[in-house]
Amino acid sequence: MGVLKMNIDHQVEIFNKQAGKYYKRAKQKNMDFRLRRKLLQSATGDILELSVGAGMSFQFYPKSSRITAVDFSPNMINRAKLVAADQGRQVDFRLGNVEEIALPEKTYDTVISTLSLCSYPHPEKVLKRMASWCKEDGKILLFEHGISTNTFVAWIQHKTNSFYFKKVGCHTNRDILKLVQESPLSIVKSEHYVLNTVHLIWAKPV
Ligand SMILES: C[S@@+](CC[C@H](N)C(=O)[O-])C[C@H]1O[C@@H](n2cnc3c(N)ncnc32)[C@H](O)[C@@H]1O
């Protein structure tokens, strides 16, 4: 499958340019919205959201939750700040690279990643970090996209992966389930959609 290489500053720029699009999406009640709601209603307590984007998921968290949100794109963080202010939520925003940022171990009740395992150079490292930041009895919630089990769709995904990565900064052909199964996360429940390209995963640290 391989990892395509890109300078991190260039990848930040690619996501900076998409911040407006993500901000608009936060208001659309489409399939993405329904799947997020289904998964994120399980979020409780102290929440750590990785690669928060424009804050699309804030609306699904309990009003009482404390949120820490990380992203390496200043434009995404700025949009997410607007969304948080709009919803009257206090969010501790951290600008930084999820692969490098220092966060306290075994601290968060819920660690969340939506549509971001596709972007990291080392997704297995991020999964390991998620497990380490989550409390032992906490939850890890994932809404991710990746390679289909349908061979024709998978073929298209492999063919378009390089183009897509250069254009939007994410891989289309990662085997998300395999990555999670081989990580220090234990899957509690999972659901799969759109020819198994989209996954909702409820997990916990091993
Ligand atoms: C496809 S968007 C998803 C945004 C958001 N999670 C959502 O579901 O709407 C991917 C996000 O990951 C962020 N990102 C990608 N790689 C990152 C990294 N290494 N560290 C921090 N943020 C990263 C991007 O800036 C972008 O906001």
PDB file of C-alpha atoms and ligand atoms in Angstrom:
ATOM      1  CA  MET A   1       0.000   0.000   0.000  1.00  0.00           C
ATOM      2  CA  GLY A   2       2.885   2.329   0.843  1.00  0.00           C
ATOM      3  CA  VAL A   3       2.955   5.811   2.321  1.00  0.00           C
ATOM      4  CA  LEU A   4       3.177   8.760  -0.025  1.00  0.00           C
ATOM      5  CA  LYS A   5       5.624  11.379   1.161  1.00  0.00           C
ATOM      6  CA  MET A   6       4.837  15.064   1.493  1.00  0.00           C
ATOM      7  CA  ASN A   7       6.508  17.896   3.331  1.00  0.00           C
ATOM      8  CA  ILE A   8       4.419  18.619   6.440  1.00  0.00           C
ATOM      9  CA  ASP A   9       4.240  22.379   5.744  1.00  0.00           C
ATOM     10  CA  HIS A  10       2.857  21.621   2.312  1.00  0.00           C
ATOM     11  CA  GLN A  11       0.230  19.298   3.806  1.00  0.00           C
ATOM     12  CA  VAL A  12      -0.765  22.030   6.292  1.00  0.00           C
ATOM     13  CA  GLU A  13      -1.197  24.417   3.339  1.00  0.00           C
ATOM     14  CA  ILE A  14      -3.426  21.902   1.545  1.00  0.00           C
ATOM     15  CA  PHE A  15      -5.681  21.661   4.604  1.00  0.00           C
ATOM     16  CA  ASN A  16      -5.582  25.425   5.204  1.00  0.00           C
ATOM     17  CA  LYS A  17      -7.125  25.875   1.767  1.00  0.00           C
ATOM     18  CA  GLN A  18      -9.964  23.447   2.599  1.00  0.00           C
ATOM     19  CA  ALA A  19     -10.988  25.099   5.879  1.00  0.00           C
ATOM     20  CA  GLY A  20     -13.866  27.082   4.320  1.00  0.00           C
ATOM     21  CA  LYS A  21     -15.314  23.943   2.744  1.00  0.00           C
ATOM     22  CA  TYR A  22     -15.221  22.066   6.074  1.00  0.00           C
ATOM     23  CA  TYR A  23     -16.813  25.027   7.849  1.00  0.00           C
ATOM     24  CA  LYS A  24     -19.783  24.988   5.436  1.00  0.00           C
ATOM     25  CA  ARG A  25     -20.148  21.210   5.753  1.00  0.00           C
ATOM     26  CA  ALA A  26     -20.647  21.524   9.501  1.00  0.00           C
ATOM     27  CA  LYS A  27     -24.184  22.735   8.784  1.00  0.00           C
ATOM     28  CA  GLN A  28     -25.255  20.049   6.299  1.00  0.00           C
ATOM     29  CA  LYS A  29     -27.464  17.195   7.531  1.00  0.00           C
ATOM     30  CA  ASN A  30     -26.191  14.547   5.094  1.00  0.00           C
ATOM     31  CA  MET A  31     -24.971  10.970   5.577  1.00  0.00           C
ATOM     32  CA  ASP A  32     -21.767  12.220   7.177  1.00  0.00           C
ATOM     33  CA  PHE A  33     -23.897  14.050   9.748  1.00  0.00           C
ATOM     34  CA  ARG A  34     -26.012  10.955  10.513  1.00  0.00           C
ATOM     35  CA  LEU A  35     -22.986   8.700  10.986  1.00  0.00           C
ATOM     36  CA  ARG A  36     -21.251  11.195  13.239  1.00  0.00           C
ATOM     37  CA  ARG A  37     -24.339  11.533  15.371  1.00  0.00           C
ATOM     38  CA  LYS A  38     -24.625   7.757  15.692  1.00  0.00           C
ATOM     39  CA  LEU A  39     -21.018   7.370  16.818  1.00  0.00           C
ATOM     40  CA  LEU A  40     -20.503  10.516  18.819  1.00  0.00           C
ATOM     41  CA  GLN A  41     -23.534  10.130  21.044  1.00  0.00           C
ATOM     42  CA  SER A  42     -21.221   7.744  22.927  1.00  0.00           C
ATOM     43  CA  ALA A  43     -18.823  10.591  23.759  1.00  0.00           C
ATOM     44  CA  THR A  44     -18.702  11.508  27.437  1.00  0.00           C
ATOM     45  CA  GLY A  45     -16.623  13.444  29.957  1.00  0.00           C
ATOM     46  CA  ASP A  46     -13.251  14.881  29.063  1.00  0.00           C
ATOM     47  CA  ILE A  47     -13.012  14.679  25.276  1.00  0.00           C
ATOM     48  CA  LEU A  48      -9.842  14.775  23.189  1.00  0.00           C
ATOM     49  CA  GLU A  49     -10.568  15.366  19.515  1.00  0.00           C
ATOM     50  CA  LEU A  50      -7.647  14.850  17.153  1.00  0.00           C
ATOM     51  CA  SER A  51      -7.471  16.690  13.824  1.00  0.00           C
ATOM     52  CA  VAL A  52     -10.595  18.624  14.671  1.00  0.00           C
ATOM     53  CA  GLY A  53     -10.915  20.381  11.314  1.00  0.00           C
ATOM     54  CA  ALA A  54     -13.605  23.077  11.399  1.00  0.00           C
ATOM     55  CA  GLY A  55     -15.249  21.660  14.524  1.00  0.00           C
ATOM     56  CA  MET A  56     -17.998  19.780  12.750  1.00  0.00           C
ATOM     57  CA  SER A  57     -18.379  17.274  15.574  1.00  0.00           C
ATOM     58  CA  PHE A  58     -18.775  19.727  18.473  1.00  0.00           C
ATOM     59  CA  GLN A  59     -22.546  19.781  17.981  1.00  0.00           C
ATOM     60  CA  PHE A  60     -22.737  16.080  18.922  1.00  0.00           C
ATOM     61  CA  TYR A  61     -20.948  16.309  22.263  1.00  0.00           C
ATOM     62  CA  PRO A  62     -22.801  16.687  25.559  1.00  0.00           C
ATOM     63  CA  LYS A  63     -22.947  20.330  26.654  1.00  0.00           C
ATOM     64  CA  SER A  64     -21.227  19.348  29.892  1.00  0.00           C
ATOM     65  CA  SER A  65     -18.162  17.844  28.206  1.00  0.00           C
ATOM     66  CA  ARG A  66     -14.729  19.440  28.353  1.00  0.00           C
ATOM     67  CA  ILE A  67     -13.123  19.432  24.918  1.00  0.00           C
ATOM     68  CA  THR A  68      -9.462  19.547  23.934  1.00  0.00           C
ATOM     69  CA  ALA A  69      -9.051  19.875  20.160  1.00  0.00           C
ATOM     70  CA  VAL A  70      -5.856  19.477  18.136  1.00  0.00           C
ATOM     71  CA  ASP A  71      -5.112  20.341  14.504  1.00  0.00           C
ATOM     72  CA  PHE A  72      -1.994  21.446  12.623  1.00  0.00           C
ATOM     73  CA  SER A  73      -3.892  23.806  10.297  1.00  0.00           C
ATOM     74  CA  PRO A  74      -4.293  27.341  11.683  1.00  0.00           C
ATOM     75  CA  ASN A  75      -7.183  28.002   9.276  1.00  0.00           C
ATOM     76  CA  MET A  76      -9.050  24.904  10.452  1.00  0.00           C
ATOM     77  CA  ILE A  77      -8.516  25.884  14.095  1.00  0.00           C
ATOM     78  CA  ASN A  78      -9.791  29.414  13.376  1.00  0.00           C
ATOM     79  CA  ARG A  79     -12.986  28.034  11.826  1.00  0.00           C
ATOM     80  CA  ALA A  80     -13.426  25.593  14.689  1.00  0.00           C
ATOM     81  CA  LYS A  81     -13.110  28.523  17.124  1.00  0.00           C
ATOM     82  CA  LEU A  82     -16.024  30.251  15.360  1.00  0.00           C
ATOM     83  CA  VAL A  83     -18.119  27.077  15.592  1.00  0.00           C
ATOM     84  CA  ALA A  84     -17.276  26.645  19.285  1.00  0.00           C
ATOM     85  CA  ALA A  85     -18.183  30.284  20.015  1.00  0.00           C
ATOM     86  CA  ASP A  86     -21.432  29.901  18.087  1.00  0.00           C
ATOM     87  CA  GLN A  87     -22.374  26.903  20.240  1.00  0.00           C
ATOM     88  CA  GLY A  88     -21.186  28.535  23.462  1.00  0.00           C
ATOM     89  CA  ARG A  89     -18.570  25.846  24.055  1.00  0.00           C
ATOM     90  CA  GLN A  90     -15.281  26.252  25.853  1.00  0.00           C
ATOM     91  CA  VAL A  91     -12.655  24.362  23.867  1.00  0.00           C
ATOM     92  CA  ASP A  92      -8.973  24.087  24.651  1.00  0.00           C
ATOM     93  CA  PHE A  93      -7.482  24.398  21.160  1.00  0.00           C
ATOM     94  CA  ARG A  94      -3.949  23.129  20.479  1.00  0.00           C
ATOM     95  CA  LEU A  95      -2.212  23.936  17.219  1.00  0.00           C
ATOM     96  CA  GLY A  96       0.153  21.060  16.497  1.00  0.00           C
ATOM     97  CA  ASN A  97       1.025  17.850  14.726  1.00  0.00           C
ATOM     98  CA  VAL A  98      -0.855  14.888  16.204  1.00  0.00           C
ATOM     99  CA  GLU A  99       2.184  12.676  15.591  1.00  0.00           C
ATOM    100  CA  GLU A 100       4.377  14.899  17.756  1.00  0.00           C
ATOM    101  CA  ILE A 101       2.264  16.893  20.217  1.00  0.00           C
ATOM    102  CA  ALA A 102       2.729  16.301  23.950  1.00  0.00           C
ATOM    103  CA  LEU A 103      -0.526  15.536  25.770  1.00  0.00           C
ATOM    104  CA  PRO A 104      -1.035  13.943  29.196  1.00  0.00           C
ATOM    105  CA  GLU A 105      -1.254  10.149  29.368  1.00  0.00           C
ATOM    106  CA  LYS A 106      -4.383   8.249  30.534  1.00  0.00           C
ATOM    107  CA  THR A 107      -6.329  11.483  30.900  1.00  0.00           C
ATOM    108  CA  TYR A 108      -9.275  11.580  28.515  1.00  0.00           C
ATOM    109  CA  ASP A 109     -12.611   9.779  28.901  1.00  0.00           C
ATOM    110  CA  THR A 110     -13.154   9.841  25.141  1.00  0.00           C
ATOM    111  CA  VAL A 111     -10.567  10.139  22.358  1.00  0.00           C
ATOM    112  CA  ILE A 112     -12.050  10.925  18.949  1.00  0.00           C
ATOM    113  CA  SER A 113     -10.804  10.873  15.367  1.00  0.00           C
ATOM    114  CA  THR A 114     -13.062  11.572  12.408  1.00  0.00           C
ATOM    115  CA  LEU A 115     -11.751  11.286   8.858  1.00  0.00           C
ATOM    116  CA  SER A 116      -8.161  11.806   9.869  1.00  0.00           C
ATOM    117  CA  LEU A 117      -6.347   8.422   9.944  1.00  0.00           C
ATOM    118  CA  CYS A 118      -6.169   8.845   6.158  1.00  0.00           C
ATOM    119  CA  SER A 119      -3.880  11.886   6.494  1.00  0.00           C
ATOM    120  CA  TYR A 120      -1.068  10.880   8.832  1.00  0.00           C
ATOM    121  CA  PRO A 121       2.280   9.616   7.540  1.00  0.00           C
ATOM    122  CA  HIS A 122       2.234   7.078  10.401  1.00  0.00           C
ATOM    123  CA  PRO A 123      -1.361   6.197  11.344  1.00  0.00           C
ATOM    124  CA  GLU A 124      -0.168   3.263  13.480  1.00  0.00           C
ATOM    125  CA  LYS A 125       1.789   5.733  15.629  1.00  0.00           C
ATOM    126  CA  VAL A 126      -1.295   7.918  16.086  1.00  0.00           C
ATOM    127  CA  LEU A 127      -3.433   4.918  17.103  1.00  0.00           C
ATOM    128  CA  LYS A 128      -0.819   4.045  19.696  1.00  0.00           C
ATOM    129  CA  ARG A 129      -0.859   7.618  20.971  1.00  0.00           C
ATOM    130  CA  MET A 130      -4.679   7.569  21.154  1.00  0.00           C
ATOM    131  CA  ALA A 131      -4.536   4.490  23.367  1.00  0.00           C
ATOM    132  CA  SER A 132      -1.967   6.160  25.611  1.00  0.00           C
ATOM    133  CA  TRP A 133      -4.003   9.385  26.047  1.00  0.00           C
ATOM    134  CA  CYS A 134      -7.231   7.537  26.808  1.00  0.00           C
ATOM    135  CA  LYS A 135      -8.128   6.578  30.387  1.00  0.00           C
ATOM    136  CA  GLU A 136      -7.965   2.811  30.981  1.00  0.00           C
ATOM    137  CA  ASP A 137     -11.767   2.652  31.190  1.00  0.00           C
ATOM    138  CA  GLY A 138     -12.242   5.298  28.484  1.00  0.00           C
ATOM    139  CA  LYS A 139     -13.511   5.106  24.907  1.00  0.00           C
ATOM    140  CA  ILE A 140     -11.921   5.671  21.518  1.00  0.00           C
ATOM    141  CA  LEU A 141     -14.365   6.609  18.772  1.00  0.00           C
ATOM    142  CA  LEU A 142     -13.370   6.481  15.110  1.00  0.00           C
ATOM    143  CA  PHE A 143     -15.226   7.547  11.976  1.00  0.00           C
ATOM    144  CA  GLU A 144     -12.834   6.802   9.133  1.00  0.00           C
ATOM    145  CA  HIS A 145     -12.712   5.996   5.444  1.00  0.00           C
ATOM    146  CA  GLY A 146     -10.435   3.587   3.608  1.00  0.00           C
ATOM    147  CA  ILE A 147     -10.036   0.797   1.103  1.00  0.00           C
ATOM    148  CA  SER A 148     -13.181  -1.060   0.027  1.00  0.00           C
ATOM    149  CA  THR A 149     -13.647  -4.837   0.193  1.00  0.00           C
ATOM    150  CA  ASN A 150     -15.098  -4.571  -3.320  1.00  0.00           C
ATOM    151  CA  THR A 151     -12.213  -5.358  -5.673  1.00  0.00           C
ATOM    152  CA  PHE A 152     -13.292  -2.962  -8.423  1.00  0.00           C
ATOM    153  CA  VAL A 153     -13.779  -0.047  -6.017  1.00  0.00           C
ATOM    154  CA  ALA A 154     -10.466  -0.904  -4.337  1.00  0.00           C
ATOM    155  CA  TRP A 155      -8.725  -0.890  -7.714  1.00  0.00           C
ATOM    156  CA  ILE A 156     -10.057   2.621  -8.400  1.00  0.00           C
ATOM    157  CA  GLN A 157      -8.993   3.724  -4.926  1.00  0.00           C
ATOM    158  CA  HIS A 158      -5.433   2.439  -5.477  1.00  0.00           C
ATOM    159  CA  LYS A 159      -5.279   4.122  -8.878  1.00  0.00           C
ATOM    160  CA  THR A 160      -6.504   7.504  -7.604  1.00  0.00           C
ATOM    161  CA  ASN A 161      -4.645   7.480  -4.293  1.00  0.00           C
ATOM    162  CA  SER A 162      -1.617   9.465  -5.381  1.00  0.00           C
ATOM    163  CA  PHE A 163      -3.671  12.140  -7.163  1.00  0.00           C
ATOM    164  CA  TYR A 164      -6.073  12.424  -4.241  1.00  0.00           C
ATOM    165  CA  PHE A 165      -3.268  12.679  -1.697  1.00  0.00           C
ATOM    166  CA  LYS A 166      -1.568  15.492  -3.622  1.00  0.00           C
ATOM    167  CA  LYS A 167      -4.865  17.339  -4.015  1.00  0.00           C
ATOM    168  CA  VAL A 168      -6.548  16.964  -0.615  1.00  0.00           C
ATOM    169  CA  GLY A 169      -3.816  15.568   1.656  1.00  0.00           C
ATOM    170  CA  CYS A 170      -5.323  12.187   2.461  1.00  0.00           C
ATOM    171  CA  HIS A 171      -4.958   8.562   1.341  1.00  0.00           C
ATOM    172  CA  THR A 172      -7.969   6.754  -0.137  1.00  0.00           C
ATOM    173  CA  ASN A 173      -6.564   3.220   0.115  1.00  0.00           C
ATOM    174  CA  ARG A 174      -5.699   2.611   3.763  1.00  0.00           C
ATOM    175  CA  ASP A 175      -6.967  -0.577   5.361  1.00  0.00           C
ATOM    176  CA  ILE A 176      -8.528   1.064   8.397  1.00  0.00           C
ATOM    177  CA  LEU A 177      -9.835  -2.091  10.057  1.00  0.00           C
ATOM    178  CA  LYS A 178      -6.456  -3.824   9.758  1.00  0.00           C
ATOM    179  CA  LEU A 179      -4.680  -0.769  11.153  1.00  0.00           C
ATOM    180  CA  VAL A 180      -6.997  -0.704  14.164  1.00  0.00           C
ATOM    181  CA  GLN A 181      -6.852  -4.483  14.663  1.00  0.00           C
ATOM    182  CA  GLU A 182      -3.043  -4.332  14.741  1.00  0.00           C
ATOM    183  CA  SER A 183      -3.000  -1.357  17.145  1.00  0.00           C
ATOM    184  CA  PRO A 184      -3.250  -1.219  20.941  1.00  0.00           C
ATOM    185  CA  LEU A 185      -7.009  -0.662  20.596  1.00  0.00           C
ATOM    186  CA  SER A 186      -9.617  -3.297  21.236  1.00  0.00           C
ATOM    187  CA  ILE A 187     -12.695  -2.989  19.033  1.00  0.00           C
ATOM    188  CA  VAL A 188     -15.915  -3.091  21.047  1.00  0.00           C
ATOM    189  CA  LYS A 189     -18.256  -2.593  18.101  1.00  0.00           C
ATOM    190  CA  SER A 190     -17.937  -1.578  14.475  1.00  0.00           C
ATOM    191  CA  GLU A 191     -20.232  -0.735  11.597  1.00  0.00           C
ATOM    192  CA  HIS A 192     -19.333  -0.439   7.923  1.00  0.00           C
ATOM    193  CA  TYR A 193     -20.929   1.491   5.082  1.00  0.00           C
ATOM    194  CA  VAL A 194     -20.606   2.300   1.377  1.00  0.00           C
ATOM    195  CA  LEU A 195     -19.050  -0.983   0.225  1.00  0.00           C
ATOM    196  CA  ASN A 196     -17.028  -1.075   3.445  1.00  0.00           C
ATOM    197  CA  THR A 197     -15.197   2.171   2.676  1.00  0.00           C
ATOM    198  CA  VAL A 198     -16.600   3.967   5.713  1.00  0.00           C
ATOM    199  CA  HIS A 199     -16.240   2.706   9.273  1.00  0.00           C
ATOM    200  CA  LEU A 200     -17.700   3.591  12.631  1.00  0.00           C
ATOM    201  CA  ILE A 201     -15.577   2.040  15.360  1.00  0.00           C
ATOM    202  CA  TRP A 202     -16.202   1.995  19.096  1.00  0.00           C
ATOM    203  CA  ALA A 203     -12.969   0.925  20.781  1.00  0.00           C
ATOM    204  CA  LYS A 204     -11.056   0.981  24.054  1.00  0.00           C
ATOM    205  CA  PRO A 205      -7.381   0.805  24.962  1.00  0.00           C
ATOM    206  CA  VAL A 206      -6.128  -2.774  25.317  1.00  0.00           C
TER     207      VAL A 206
HETATM  208  C1  LIG B   1     -10.206  15.338   6.333  1.00  0.00           C
HETATM  209  S1  LIG B   1     -10.014  16.579   7.524  1.00  0.00           S
HETATM  210  C2  LIG B   1     -11.166  16.072   8.788  1.00  0.00           C
HETATM  211  C3  LIG B   1     -11.493  17.168   9.774  1.00  0.00           C
HETATM  212  C4  LIG B   1     -12.443  16.789  10.894  1.00  0.00           C
HETATM  213  N1  LIG B   1     -11.893  15.738  11.731  1.00  0.00           N
HETATM  214  C5  LIG B   1     -13.791  16.386  10.362  1.00  0.00           C
HETATM  215  O1  LIG B   1     -14.166  15.235  10.508  1.00  0.00           O
HETATM  216  O2  LIG B   1     -14.476  17.245   9.790  1.00  0.00           O
HETATM  217  C6  LIG B   1      -8.446  16.134   8.209  1.00  0.00           C
HETATM  218  C7  LIG B   1      -7.988  17.108   9.286  1.00  0.00           C
HETATM  219  O3  LIG B   1      -6.800  16.573   9.851  1.00  0.00           O
HETATM  220  C8  LIG B   1      -5.871  17.623  10.057  1.00  0.00           C
HETATM  221  N2  LIG B   1      -4.548  16.957  10.090  1.00  0.00           N
HETATM  222  C9  LIG B   1      -4.038  16.135   9.156  1.00  0.00           C
HETATM  223  N3  LIG B   1      -2.842  15.660   9.530  1.00  0.00           N
HETATM  224  C10 LIG B   1      -2.595  16.196  10.755  1.00  0.00           C
HETATM  225  C11 LIG B   1      -1.522  16.088  11.681  1.00  0.00           C
HETATM  226  N4  LIG B   1      -0.444  15.315  11.411  1.00  0.00           N
HETATM  227  N5  LIG B   1      -1.598  16.768  12.839  1.00  0.00           N
HETATM  228  C12 LIG B   1      -2.679  17.547  13.106  1.00  0.00           C
HETATM  229  N6  LIG B   1      -3.721  17.708  12.283  1.00  0.00           N
HETATM  230  C13 LIG B   1      -3.688  17.025  11.110  1.00  0.00           C
HETATM  231  C14 LIG B   1      -6.123  18.563   8.900  1.00  0.00           C
HETATM  232  O4  LIG B   1      -5.653  19.861   9.111  1.00  0.00           O
HETATM  233  C15 LIG B   1      -7.642  18.497   8.794  1.00  0.00           C
HETATM  234  O5  LIG B   1      -8.247  19.447   9.614  1.00  0.00           O
END
